Coordinates of C-alpha atoms in Angstrom, one line a residue:
Chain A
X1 CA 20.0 5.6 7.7
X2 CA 17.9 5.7 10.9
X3 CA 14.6 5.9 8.9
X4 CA 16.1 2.6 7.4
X5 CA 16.5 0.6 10.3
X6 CA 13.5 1.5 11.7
X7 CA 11.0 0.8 9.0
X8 CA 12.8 -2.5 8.4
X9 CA 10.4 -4.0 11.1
X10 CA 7.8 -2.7 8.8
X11 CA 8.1 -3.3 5.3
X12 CA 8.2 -6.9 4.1
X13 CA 9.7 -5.4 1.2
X14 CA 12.8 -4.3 2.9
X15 CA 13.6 -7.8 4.8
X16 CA 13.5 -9.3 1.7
X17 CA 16.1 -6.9 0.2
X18 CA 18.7 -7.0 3.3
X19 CA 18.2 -11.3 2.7
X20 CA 18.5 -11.0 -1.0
X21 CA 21.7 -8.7 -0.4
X22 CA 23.1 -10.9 1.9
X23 CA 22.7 -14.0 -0.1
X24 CA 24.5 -12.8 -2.9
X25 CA 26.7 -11.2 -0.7
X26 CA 28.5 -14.8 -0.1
X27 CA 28.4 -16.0 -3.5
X28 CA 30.0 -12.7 -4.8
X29 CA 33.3 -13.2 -2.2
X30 CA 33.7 -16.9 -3.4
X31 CA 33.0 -16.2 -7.2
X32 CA 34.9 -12.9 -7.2
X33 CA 37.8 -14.3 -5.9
X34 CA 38.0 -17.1 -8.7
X35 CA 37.2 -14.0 -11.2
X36 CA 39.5 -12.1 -10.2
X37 CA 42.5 -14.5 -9.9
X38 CA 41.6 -16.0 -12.7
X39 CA 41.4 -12.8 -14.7
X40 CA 38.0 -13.3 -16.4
X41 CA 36.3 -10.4 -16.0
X42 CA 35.8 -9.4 -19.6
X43 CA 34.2 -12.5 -19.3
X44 CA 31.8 -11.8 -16.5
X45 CA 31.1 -8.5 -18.0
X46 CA 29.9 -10.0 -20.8
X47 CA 27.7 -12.6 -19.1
X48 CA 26.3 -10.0 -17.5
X49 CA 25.0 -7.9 -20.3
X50 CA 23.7 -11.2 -22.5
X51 CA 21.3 -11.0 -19.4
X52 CA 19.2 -8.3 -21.0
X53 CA 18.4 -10.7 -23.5
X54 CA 17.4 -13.6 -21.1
X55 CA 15.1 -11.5 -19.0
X56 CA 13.7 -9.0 -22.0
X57 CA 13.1 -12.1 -23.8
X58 CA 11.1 -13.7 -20.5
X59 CA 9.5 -11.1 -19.8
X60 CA 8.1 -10.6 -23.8
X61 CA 6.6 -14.6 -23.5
X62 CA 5.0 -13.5 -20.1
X63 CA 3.1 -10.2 -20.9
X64 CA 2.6 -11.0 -25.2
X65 CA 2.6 -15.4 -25.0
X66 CA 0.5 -15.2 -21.6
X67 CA 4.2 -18.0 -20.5
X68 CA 3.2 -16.7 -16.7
X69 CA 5.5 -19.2 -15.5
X70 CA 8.6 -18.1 -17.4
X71 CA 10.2 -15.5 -15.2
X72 CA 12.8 -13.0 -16.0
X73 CA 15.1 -13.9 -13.7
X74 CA 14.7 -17.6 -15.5
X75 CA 15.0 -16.3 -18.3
X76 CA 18.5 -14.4 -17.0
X77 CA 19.6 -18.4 -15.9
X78 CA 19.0 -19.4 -19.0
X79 CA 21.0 -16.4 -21.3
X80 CA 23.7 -16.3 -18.7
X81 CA 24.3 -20.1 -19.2
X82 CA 24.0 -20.3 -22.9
X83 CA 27.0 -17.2 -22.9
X84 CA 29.1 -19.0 -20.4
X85 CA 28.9 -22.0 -22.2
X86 CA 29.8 -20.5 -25.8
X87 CA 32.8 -18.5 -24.3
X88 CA 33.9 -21.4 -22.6
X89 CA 33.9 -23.1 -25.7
X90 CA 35.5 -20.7 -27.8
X91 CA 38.6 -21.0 -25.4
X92 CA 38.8 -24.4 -25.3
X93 CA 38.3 -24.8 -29.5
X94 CA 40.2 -21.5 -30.7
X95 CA 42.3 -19.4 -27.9
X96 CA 43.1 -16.4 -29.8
X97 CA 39.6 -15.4 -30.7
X98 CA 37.9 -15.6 -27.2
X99 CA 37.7 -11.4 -26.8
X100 CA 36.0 -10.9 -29.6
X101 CA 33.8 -13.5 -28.9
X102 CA 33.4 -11.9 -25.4
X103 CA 32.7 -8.5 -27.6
X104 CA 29.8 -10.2 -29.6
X105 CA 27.7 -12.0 -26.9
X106 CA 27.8 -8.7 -24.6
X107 CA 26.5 -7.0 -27.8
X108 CA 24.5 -9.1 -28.7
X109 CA 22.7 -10.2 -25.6
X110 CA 21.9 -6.8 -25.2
X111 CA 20.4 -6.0 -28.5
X112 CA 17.8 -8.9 -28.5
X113 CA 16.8 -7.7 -25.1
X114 CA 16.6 -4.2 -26.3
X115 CA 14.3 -5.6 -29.0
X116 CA 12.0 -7.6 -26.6
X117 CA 11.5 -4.7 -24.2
X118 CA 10.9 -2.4 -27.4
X119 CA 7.7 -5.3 -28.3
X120 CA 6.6 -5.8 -24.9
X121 CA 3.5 -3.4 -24.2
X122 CA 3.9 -1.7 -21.0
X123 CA 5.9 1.0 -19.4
X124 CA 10.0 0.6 -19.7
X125 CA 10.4 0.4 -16.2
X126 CA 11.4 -2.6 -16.6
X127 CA 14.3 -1.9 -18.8
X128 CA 15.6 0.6 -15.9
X129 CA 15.3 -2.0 -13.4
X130 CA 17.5 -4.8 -15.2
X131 CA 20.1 -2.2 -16.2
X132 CA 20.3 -0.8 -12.6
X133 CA 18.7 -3.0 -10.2
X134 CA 15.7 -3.4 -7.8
X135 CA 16.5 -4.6 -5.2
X136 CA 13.6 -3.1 -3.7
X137 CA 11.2 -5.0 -5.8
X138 CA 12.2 -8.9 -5.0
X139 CA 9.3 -10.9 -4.2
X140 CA 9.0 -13.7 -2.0
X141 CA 9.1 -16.1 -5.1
X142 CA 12.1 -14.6 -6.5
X143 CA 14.1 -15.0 -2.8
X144 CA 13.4 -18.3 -3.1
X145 CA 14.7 -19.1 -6.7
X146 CA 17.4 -16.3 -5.4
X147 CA 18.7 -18.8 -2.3
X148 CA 18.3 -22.0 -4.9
X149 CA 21.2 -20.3 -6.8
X150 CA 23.1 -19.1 -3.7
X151 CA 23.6 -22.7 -2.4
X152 CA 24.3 -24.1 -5.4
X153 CA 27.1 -21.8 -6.3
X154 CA 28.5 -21.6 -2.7
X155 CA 28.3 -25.6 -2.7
X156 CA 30.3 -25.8 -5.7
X157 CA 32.4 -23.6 -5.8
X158 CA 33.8 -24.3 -1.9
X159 CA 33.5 -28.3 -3.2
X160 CA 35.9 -27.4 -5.8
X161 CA 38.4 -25.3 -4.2
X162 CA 41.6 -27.0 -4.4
X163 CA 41.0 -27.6 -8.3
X164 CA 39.6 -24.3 -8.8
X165 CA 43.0 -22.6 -7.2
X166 CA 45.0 -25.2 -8.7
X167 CA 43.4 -24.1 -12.2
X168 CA 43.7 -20.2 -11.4
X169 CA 47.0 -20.0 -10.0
X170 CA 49.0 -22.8 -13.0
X171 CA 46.1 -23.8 -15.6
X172 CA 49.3 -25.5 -17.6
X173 CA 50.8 -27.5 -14.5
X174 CA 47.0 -28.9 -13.2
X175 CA 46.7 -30.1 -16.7
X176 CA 50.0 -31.9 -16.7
X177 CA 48.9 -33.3 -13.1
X178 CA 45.7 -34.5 -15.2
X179 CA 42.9 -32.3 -13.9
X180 CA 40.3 -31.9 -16.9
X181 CA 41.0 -28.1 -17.2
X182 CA 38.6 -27.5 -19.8
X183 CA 35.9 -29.0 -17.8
X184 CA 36.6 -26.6 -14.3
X185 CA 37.1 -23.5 -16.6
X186 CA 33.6 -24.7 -18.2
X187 CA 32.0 -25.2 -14.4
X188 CA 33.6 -21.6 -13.1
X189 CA 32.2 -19.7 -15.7
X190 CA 29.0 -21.2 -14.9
X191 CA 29.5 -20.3 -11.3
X192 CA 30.0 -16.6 -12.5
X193 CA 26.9 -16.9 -14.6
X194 CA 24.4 -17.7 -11.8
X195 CA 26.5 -15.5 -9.3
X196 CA 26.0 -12.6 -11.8
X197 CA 22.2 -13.4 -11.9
X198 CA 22.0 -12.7 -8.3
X199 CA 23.7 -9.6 -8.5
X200 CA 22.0 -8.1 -10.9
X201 CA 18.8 -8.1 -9.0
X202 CA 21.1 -6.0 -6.6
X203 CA 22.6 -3.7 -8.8
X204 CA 21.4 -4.3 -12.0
X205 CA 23.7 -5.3 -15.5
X206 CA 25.6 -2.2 -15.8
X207 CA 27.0 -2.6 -12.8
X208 CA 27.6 -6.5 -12.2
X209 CA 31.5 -6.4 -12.9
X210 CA 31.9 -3.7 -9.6
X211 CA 30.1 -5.6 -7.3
X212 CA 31.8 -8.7 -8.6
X213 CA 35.3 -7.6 -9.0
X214 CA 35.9 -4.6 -6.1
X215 CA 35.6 -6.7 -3.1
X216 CA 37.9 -9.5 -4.7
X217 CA 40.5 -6.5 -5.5
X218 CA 40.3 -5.1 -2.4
X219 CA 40.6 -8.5 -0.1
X220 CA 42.9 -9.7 -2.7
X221 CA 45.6 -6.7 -1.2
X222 CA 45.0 -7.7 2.2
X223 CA 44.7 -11.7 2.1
X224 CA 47.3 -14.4 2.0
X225 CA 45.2 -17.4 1.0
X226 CA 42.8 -17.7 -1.4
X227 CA 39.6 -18.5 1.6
X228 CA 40.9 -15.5 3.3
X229 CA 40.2 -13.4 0.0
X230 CA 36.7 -15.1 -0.1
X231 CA 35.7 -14.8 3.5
X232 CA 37.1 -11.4 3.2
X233 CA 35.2 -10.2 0.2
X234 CA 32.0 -12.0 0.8
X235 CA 31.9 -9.7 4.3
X236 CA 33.0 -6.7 2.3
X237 CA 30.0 -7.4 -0.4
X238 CA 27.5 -7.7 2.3
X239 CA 28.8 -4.2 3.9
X240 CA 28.5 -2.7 1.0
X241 CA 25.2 -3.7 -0.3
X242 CA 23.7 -3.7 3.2
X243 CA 25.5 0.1 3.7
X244 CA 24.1 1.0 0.1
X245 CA 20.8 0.4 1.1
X246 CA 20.4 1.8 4.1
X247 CA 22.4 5.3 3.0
X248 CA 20.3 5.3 0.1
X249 CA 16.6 5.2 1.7
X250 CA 16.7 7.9 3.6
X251 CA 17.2 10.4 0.4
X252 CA 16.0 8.4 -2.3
X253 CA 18.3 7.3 -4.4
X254 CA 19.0 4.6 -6.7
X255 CA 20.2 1.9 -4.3
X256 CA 22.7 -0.4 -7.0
X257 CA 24.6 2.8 -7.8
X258 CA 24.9 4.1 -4.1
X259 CA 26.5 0.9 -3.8
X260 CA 28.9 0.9 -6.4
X261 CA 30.4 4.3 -5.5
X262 CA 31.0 2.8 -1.7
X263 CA 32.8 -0.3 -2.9
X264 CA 34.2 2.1 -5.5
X265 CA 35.8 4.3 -3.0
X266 CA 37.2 1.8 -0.2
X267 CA 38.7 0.0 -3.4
X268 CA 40.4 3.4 -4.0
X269 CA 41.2 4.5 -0.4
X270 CA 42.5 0.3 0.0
X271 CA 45.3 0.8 -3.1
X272 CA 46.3 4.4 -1.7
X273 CA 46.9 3.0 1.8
X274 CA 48.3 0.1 0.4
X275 CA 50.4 2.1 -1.8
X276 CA 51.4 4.5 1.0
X277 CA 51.9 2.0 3.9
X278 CA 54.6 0.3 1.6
X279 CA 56.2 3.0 0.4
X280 CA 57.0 3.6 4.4
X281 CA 58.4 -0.1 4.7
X282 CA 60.7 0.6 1.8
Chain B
X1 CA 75.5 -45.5 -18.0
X2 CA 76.0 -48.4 -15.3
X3 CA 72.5 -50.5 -16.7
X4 CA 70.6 -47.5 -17.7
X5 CA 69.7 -48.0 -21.1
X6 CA 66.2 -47.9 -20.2
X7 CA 64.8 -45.1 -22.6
X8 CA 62.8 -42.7 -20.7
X9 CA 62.0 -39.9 -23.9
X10 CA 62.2 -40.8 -26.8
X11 CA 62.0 -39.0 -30.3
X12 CA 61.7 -40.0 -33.4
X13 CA 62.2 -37.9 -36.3
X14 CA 59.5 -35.1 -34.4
X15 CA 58.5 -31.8 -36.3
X16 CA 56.5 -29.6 -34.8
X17 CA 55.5 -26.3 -36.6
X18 CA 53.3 -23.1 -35.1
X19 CA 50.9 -21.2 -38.2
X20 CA 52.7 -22.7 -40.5
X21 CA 56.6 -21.7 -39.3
X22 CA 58.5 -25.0 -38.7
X23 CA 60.2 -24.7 -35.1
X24 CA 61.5 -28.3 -34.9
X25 CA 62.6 -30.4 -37.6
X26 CA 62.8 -34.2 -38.3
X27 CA 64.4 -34.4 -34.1
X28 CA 65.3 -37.4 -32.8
X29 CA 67.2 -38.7 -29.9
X30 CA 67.2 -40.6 -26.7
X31 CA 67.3 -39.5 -23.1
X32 CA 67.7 -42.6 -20.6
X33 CA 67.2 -43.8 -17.7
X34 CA 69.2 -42.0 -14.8
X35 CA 70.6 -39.6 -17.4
X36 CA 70.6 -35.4 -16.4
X37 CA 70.0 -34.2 -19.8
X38 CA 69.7 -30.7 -20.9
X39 CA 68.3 -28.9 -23.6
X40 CA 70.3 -25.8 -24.8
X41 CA 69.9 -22.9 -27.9
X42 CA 68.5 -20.1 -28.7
X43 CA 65.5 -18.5 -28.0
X44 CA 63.0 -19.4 -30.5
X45 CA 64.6 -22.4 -31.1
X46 CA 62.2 -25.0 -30.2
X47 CA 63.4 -25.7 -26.4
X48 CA 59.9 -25.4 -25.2
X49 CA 58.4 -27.0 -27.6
X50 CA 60.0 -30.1 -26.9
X51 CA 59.2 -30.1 -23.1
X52 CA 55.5 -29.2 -24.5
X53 CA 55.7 -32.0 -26.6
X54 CA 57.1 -34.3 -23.9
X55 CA 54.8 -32.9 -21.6
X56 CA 51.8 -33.9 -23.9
X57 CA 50.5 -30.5 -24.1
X58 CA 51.0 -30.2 -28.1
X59 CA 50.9 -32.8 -30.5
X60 CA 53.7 -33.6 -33.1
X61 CA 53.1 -33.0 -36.8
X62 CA 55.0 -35.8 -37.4
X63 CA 57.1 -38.2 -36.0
X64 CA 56.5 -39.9 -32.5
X65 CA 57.2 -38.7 -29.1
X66 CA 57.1 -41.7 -26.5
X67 CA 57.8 -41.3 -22.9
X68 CA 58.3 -44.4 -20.3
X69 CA 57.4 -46.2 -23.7
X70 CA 54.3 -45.3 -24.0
X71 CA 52.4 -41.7 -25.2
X72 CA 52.7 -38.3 -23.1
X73 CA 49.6 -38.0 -21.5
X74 CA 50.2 -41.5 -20.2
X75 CA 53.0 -40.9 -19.2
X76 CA 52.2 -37.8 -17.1
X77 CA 51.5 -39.0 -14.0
X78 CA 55.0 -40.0 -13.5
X79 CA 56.6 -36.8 -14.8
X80 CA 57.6 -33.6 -12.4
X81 CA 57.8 -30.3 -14.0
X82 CA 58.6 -27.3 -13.0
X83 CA 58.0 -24.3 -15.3
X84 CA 59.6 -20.8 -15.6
X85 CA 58.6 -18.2 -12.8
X86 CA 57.9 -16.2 -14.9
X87 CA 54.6 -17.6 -16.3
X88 CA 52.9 -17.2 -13.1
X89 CA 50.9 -14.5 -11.4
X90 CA 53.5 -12.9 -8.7
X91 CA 50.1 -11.4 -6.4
X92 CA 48.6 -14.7 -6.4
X93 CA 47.0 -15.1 -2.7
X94 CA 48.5 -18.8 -1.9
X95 CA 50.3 -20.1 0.8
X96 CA 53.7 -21.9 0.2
X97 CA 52.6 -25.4 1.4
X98 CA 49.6 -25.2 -0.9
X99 CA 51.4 -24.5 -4.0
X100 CA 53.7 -27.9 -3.2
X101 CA 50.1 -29.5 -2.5
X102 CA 49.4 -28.7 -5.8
X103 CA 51.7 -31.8 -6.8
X104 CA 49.5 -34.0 -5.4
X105 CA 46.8 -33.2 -7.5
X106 CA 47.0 -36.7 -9.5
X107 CA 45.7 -38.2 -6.5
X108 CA 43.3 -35.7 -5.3
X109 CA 39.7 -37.8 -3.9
X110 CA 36.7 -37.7 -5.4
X111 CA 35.5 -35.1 -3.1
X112 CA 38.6 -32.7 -3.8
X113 CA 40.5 -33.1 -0.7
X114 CA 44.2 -33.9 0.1
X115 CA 45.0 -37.0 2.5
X116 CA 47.4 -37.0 4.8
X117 CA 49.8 -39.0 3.0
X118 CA 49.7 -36.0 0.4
X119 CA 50.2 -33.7 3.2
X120 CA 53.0 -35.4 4.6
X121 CA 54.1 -35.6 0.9
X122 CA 54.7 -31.7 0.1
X123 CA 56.5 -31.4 3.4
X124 CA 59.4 -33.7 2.3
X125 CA 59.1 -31.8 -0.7
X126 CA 60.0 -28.5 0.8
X127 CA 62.8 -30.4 3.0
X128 CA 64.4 -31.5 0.2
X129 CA 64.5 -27.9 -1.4
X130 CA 65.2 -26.8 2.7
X131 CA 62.2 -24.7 2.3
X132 CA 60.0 -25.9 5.1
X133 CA 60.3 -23.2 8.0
X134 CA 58.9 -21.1 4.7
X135 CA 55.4 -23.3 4.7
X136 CA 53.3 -20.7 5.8
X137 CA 54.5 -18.2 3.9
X138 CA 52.9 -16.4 1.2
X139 CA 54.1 -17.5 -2.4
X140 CA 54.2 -13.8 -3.1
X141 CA 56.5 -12.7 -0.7
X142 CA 59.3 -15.2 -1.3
X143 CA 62.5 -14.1 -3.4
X144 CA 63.3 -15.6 -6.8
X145 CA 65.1 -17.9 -5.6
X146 CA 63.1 -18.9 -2.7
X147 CA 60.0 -19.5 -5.7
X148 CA 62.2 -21.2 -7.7
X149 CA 62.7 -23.9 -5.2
X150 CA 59.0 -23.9 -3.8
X151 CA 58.2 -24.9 -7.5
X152 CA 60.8 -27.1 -7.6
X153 CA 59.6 -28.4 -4.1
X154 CA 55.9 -28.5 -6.1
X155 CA 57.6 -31.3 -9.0
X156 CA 59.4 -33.4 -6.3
X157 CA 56.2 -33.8 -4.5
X158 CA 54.9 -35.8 -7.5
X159 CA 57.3 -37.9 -6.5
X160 CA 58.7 -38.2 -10.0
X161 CA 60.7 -40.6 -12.7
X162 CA 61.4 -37.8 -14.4
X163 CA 61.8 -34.4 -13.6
X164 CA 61.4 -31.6 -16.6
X165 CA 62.7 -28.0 -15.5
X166 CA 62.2 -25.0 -18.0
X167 CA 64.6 -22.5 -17.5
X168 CA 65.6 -23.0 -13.7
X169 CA 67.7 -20.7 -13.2
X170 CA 66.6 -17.7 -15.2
X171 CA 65.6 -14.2 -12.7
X172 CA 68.4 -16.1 -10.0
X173 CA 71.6 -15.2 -8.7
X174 CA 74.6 -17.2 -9.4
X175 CA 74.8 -18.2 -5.9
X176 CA 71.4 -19.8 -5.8
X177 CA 72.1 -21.0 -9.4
X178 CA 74.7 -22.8 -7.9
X179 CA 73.1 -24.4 -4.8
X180 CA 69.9 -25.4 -7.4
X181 CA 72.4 -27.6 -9.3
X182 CA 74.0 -28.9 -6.5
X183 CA 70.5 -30.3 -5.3
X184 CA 69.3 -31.2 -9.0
X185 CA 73.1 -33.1 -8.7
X186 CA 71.7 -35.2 -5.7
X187 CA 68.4 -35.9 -6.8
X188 CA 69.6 -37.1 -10.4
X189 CA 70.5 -40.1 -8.3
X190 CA 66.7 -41.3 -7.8
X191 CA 65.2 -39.7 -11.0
X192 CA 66.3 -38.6 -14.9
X193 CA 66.3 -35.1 -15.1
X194 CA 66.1 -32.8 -18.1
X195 CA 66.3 -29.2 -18.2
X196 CA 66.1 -26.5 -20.7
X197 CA 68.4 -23.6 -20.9
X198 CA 70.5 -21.2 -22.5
X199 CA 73.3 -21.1 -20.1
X200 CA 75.4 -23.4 -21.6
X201 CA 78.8 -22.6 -20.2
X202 CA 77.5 -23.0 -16.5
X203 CA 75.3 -26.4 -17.2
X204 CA 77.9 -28.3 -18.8
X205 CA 79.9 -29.0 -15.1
X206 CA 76.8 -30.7 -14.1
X207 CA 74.6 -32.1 -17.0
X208 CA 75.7 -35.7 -18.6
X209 CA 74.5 -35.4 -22.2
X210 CA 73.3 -32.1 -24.0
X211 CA 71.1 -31.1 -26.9
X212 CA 71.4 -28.2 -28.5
X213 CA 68.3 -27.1 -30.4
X214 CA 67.6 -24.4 -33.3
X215 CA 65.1 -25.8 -35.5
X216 CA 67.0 -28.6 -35.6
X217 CA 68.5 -31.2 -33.2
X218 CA 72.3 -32.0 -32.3
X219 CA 73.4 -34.3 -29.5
X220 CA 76.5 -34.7 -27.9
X221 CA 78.2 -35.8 -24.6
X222 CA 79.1 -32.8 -22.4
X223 CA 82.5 -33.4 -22.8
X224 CA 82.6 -32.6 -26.5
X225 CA 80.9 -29.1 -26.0
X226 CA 83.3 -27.0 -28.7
X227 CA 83.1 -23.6 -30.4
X228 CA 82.4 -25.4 -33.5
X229 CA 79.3 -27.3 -32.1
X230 CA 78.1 -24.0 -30.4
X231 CA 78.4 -21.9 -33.8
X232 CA 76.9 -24.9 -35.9
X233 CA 73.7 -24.5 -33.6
X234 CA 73.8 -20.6 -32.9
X235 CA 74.9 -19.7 -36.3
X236 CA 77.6 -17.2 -35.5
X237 CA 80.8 -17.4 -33.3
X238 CA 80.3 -17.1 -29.7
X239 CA 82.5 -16.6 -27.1
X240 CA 83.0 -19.9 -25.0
X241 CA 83.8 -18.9 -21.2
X242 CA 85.5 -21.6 -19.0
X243 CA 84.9 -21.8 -15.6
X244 CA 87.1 -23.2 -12.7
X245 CA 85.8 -26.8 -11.6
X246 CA 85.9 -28.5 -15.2
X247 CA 88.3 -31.0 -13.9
X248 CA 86.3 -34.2 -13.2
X249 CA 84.5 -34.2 -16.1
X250 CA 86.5 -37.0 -17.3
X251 CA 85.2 -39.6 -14.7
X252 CA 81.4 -38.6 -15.5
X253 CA 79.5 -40.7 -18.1
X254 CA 79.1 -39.7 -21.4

């Protein structure tokens, strides 16, 4: 922890990761919320894991093609739009067959990227490092691509609030008030799409739907309003992430997964004290 | 109907049918202007389908459904509906005042704000449901009855011609069942109302004209509510209970 804080004046490479985990630290509270509420995160999860295809496929045009320019975390824009798009779709065209949709692009997603990776000459770090993060490794270029997304999802998706909530909360009544339904449930899983690119540079596929869905849970037991769950879980995020990191330097270990098990365990110790606490009222 | 005859919902020989299993068959009728009309029968009996067909959220198979004259998602903007409870998420982080805000949605600006005028809007809404020292309150913590009229609160601020209720008093006491059709009794002075519901007994002191629905479609005037019009539609002989209060009924329309 102390060896954390006090190389951060050091290492570039460190500064960057604290900005990247704050960054998505914000767009995870505001998207999470929606997710949550919402119930989509089948949804996300899949999103998440057609990824692997995105970047394994980016990465396969920039080391065998010589496509320098097409980076994987463009590449994990691209596959995480295409699979919010097509579950969107399958919801609005045919309800009852939207999970196993949600089944097939996770799968699938995952096998082409499997397959690129496999072709791609070179060591499979890269394979670890999209399944579980590396958030140690985010360059100066990606930052910038990183706060692109960041401010695009947090414009939106605060520009939107009061149709977004109105679509969460009574889908059927926002319709009857003639809000285009479709067209917000199409936008937020887009939102989730580039919010789970940013987090998966922080903790990697496997473990997108924690970062995404914990905080949410958590603030969802202590808020009133739907901006109090968002404020609330955006700080939580950016404890966690910023807490991950620094326990995890110190004794080497993976960063994303030292993350997960502390949102992991405050989600816990939350629904026991919540669970506790009202079993004193009554 | 002192010069009601306008027609507010109208079917005309509307079937409607889910996979392939008919749940409403060759229906027509009338509702009018100024009427309180309710919908009773069974479960399964197509109640819901014809406010979802009113409401425009399902299409006929055949037959027309025309509201204020002209088709329902036209028609919407001037409708106010209030669904049942229990379709709704019960930990849902909201404040009271911004579920009723949610009735203003129609005329939500461009850049997704409400105006004061929508403001100002809800909070009639929730006096007229006596629901406004509740504003602040959390949508979760309020009783069933207390939700019932916050969503009731939610399809007045729409500031409707027509107000549609699904199952209003279903999950409430019958005190608060009482009170809600006293206040549905008032406001059917300044709108039409229908409701749907399987209470039959209870609706009939207050409700003009009825429908009872079970596939197919039977109208009558409260009045002539009978055990052999309530067997005809359930199938089977049910016991009819009488309440006190049915004096009167002679002096409403019908």
């Amino acid at each position: 922890m102390a060896e954390f804080i006090t190389d951060l004046s050091g290492h570039s490479f460190l500064r960057y990761a604290l900005l990247t985990g704050v960054l998505a630290s914000i767009a995870c509270g505001i998207v999470g919320t929606y997710v949550v509420t919402r119930r989509i995160t089948s949804v996300a999860g899949a999103i998440a894991h057609s990824i692997l295809g995105g970047m394994g496929g980016a990465r396969y045009c920039q080391v065998v093609l010589g496509w320098t320019w097409f980076d994987p975390l463009v590449g994990a824009v691209a596959a995480a739009l295409v699979s919010a798009v097509i579950i969107a779709w399958v919801r609005i065209a045919a309800q009852e067959r939207e999970d196993t949709v949600i089944g097939a692009v996770w799968a699938i997603g995952m096998a082409a990227g499997l397959l690129f990776i496999f072709r791609t000459p070179g060591y499979n770090e890269d394979l670890m490092s999209y399944l579980f993060g590396s958030i140690l490794m985010v360059s100066p270029e990606d930052l910038w691509l990183i706060g692109g997304l960041d401010a695009l999802v947090v414009g939106t998706g605060l520009l939107f609030y009061n149709k977004l909530l109105a679509v969460c909360f009574d889908e059927e009544f926002a319709r009857i008030r003639g809000l285009r339904v479709d067209l917000y449930h199409i936008l937020l899983l887009c939102l989730t799409a580039l919010t789970v690119v940013l987090l998966v540079t922080v903790v990697g596929i496997v473990m997108v739907i924690a970062l995404l869905t914990l905080p949410a849970a958590i603030a969802s037991q202590l808020s009133r309003k739907l901006w109090h769950m968002m404020v609330l879980s955006s700080l939580l995020t950016l404890v966690f992430t910023t807490g991950g990191m620094a326990v995890s330097y110190g004794p080497d270990l993976p960063a994303g997964a030292t993350i997960i098990l502390i949102a992991g365990a405050c989600y816990i110790t939350t629904l026991l004290a919540v669970r506790v606490s009202g079993k004193v009222r009554a | 109907m002192d010069g009601s005859q306008t027609p507010v919902v109208e079917f005309d020989r509307v079937s409607f049918a889910y996979d392939g299993n008919l749940v409403l068959e060759d229906a027509s009728f009338t509702v009018h202007e100024g009427d309180f009309f309710s919908l009773v029968g069974p479960n399964g009996g197509g109640k819901t389908t014809m406010l979802r067909l009113i409401l425009g959220l399902i299409k006929a198979r055949s037959g027309t459904v025309r509201v204020f004259g002209t088709s329902p998602e036209r028609a919407r903007s001037r409708i106010g509906y209030m669904p049942q409870k229990t379709a709704l998420d019960p930990l849902f982080p909201v404040s009271v005042k911004d579920v009723v805000l949610m009735g203003r949605l129609g005329s939500l600006s461009a850049m997704g704000f409400y105006s004061r005028e929508d403001r100002v809007c809800a909070e009639q809404a929730l006096d007229m449901v006596e629901m406004r020292d509740f504003m602040h309150r959390p949508f979760s913590s309020l009783s069933g009855g207390q939700s019932q009229r916050v969503l009731l609160a939610r399809a007045l601020a729409v500031k409707p011609d027509l107000l549609i209720l699904d199952e209003p008093t279903s999950n409430v006491d019958v005190v608060v069942e009482n009170e809600l059709y006293e206040l549905l009794k008032r406001l059917n002075d300044s709108m039409t109302i229908m409701l749907v519901t399987h209470d039959l007994g209870f609706v009939s002191r207050y409700v003009k004209n009825v429908a009872c629905v079970n596939r197919r479609l039977v109208t009558h005037p409260t009045c002539d509510i009978s055990g052999e019009m309530i067997s005809a539609v359930y199938g089977s002989d049910m016991h009819m209970i009488r309440h006190d209060a049915v004096t009167g009924r002679g002096d409403r329309h019908g």
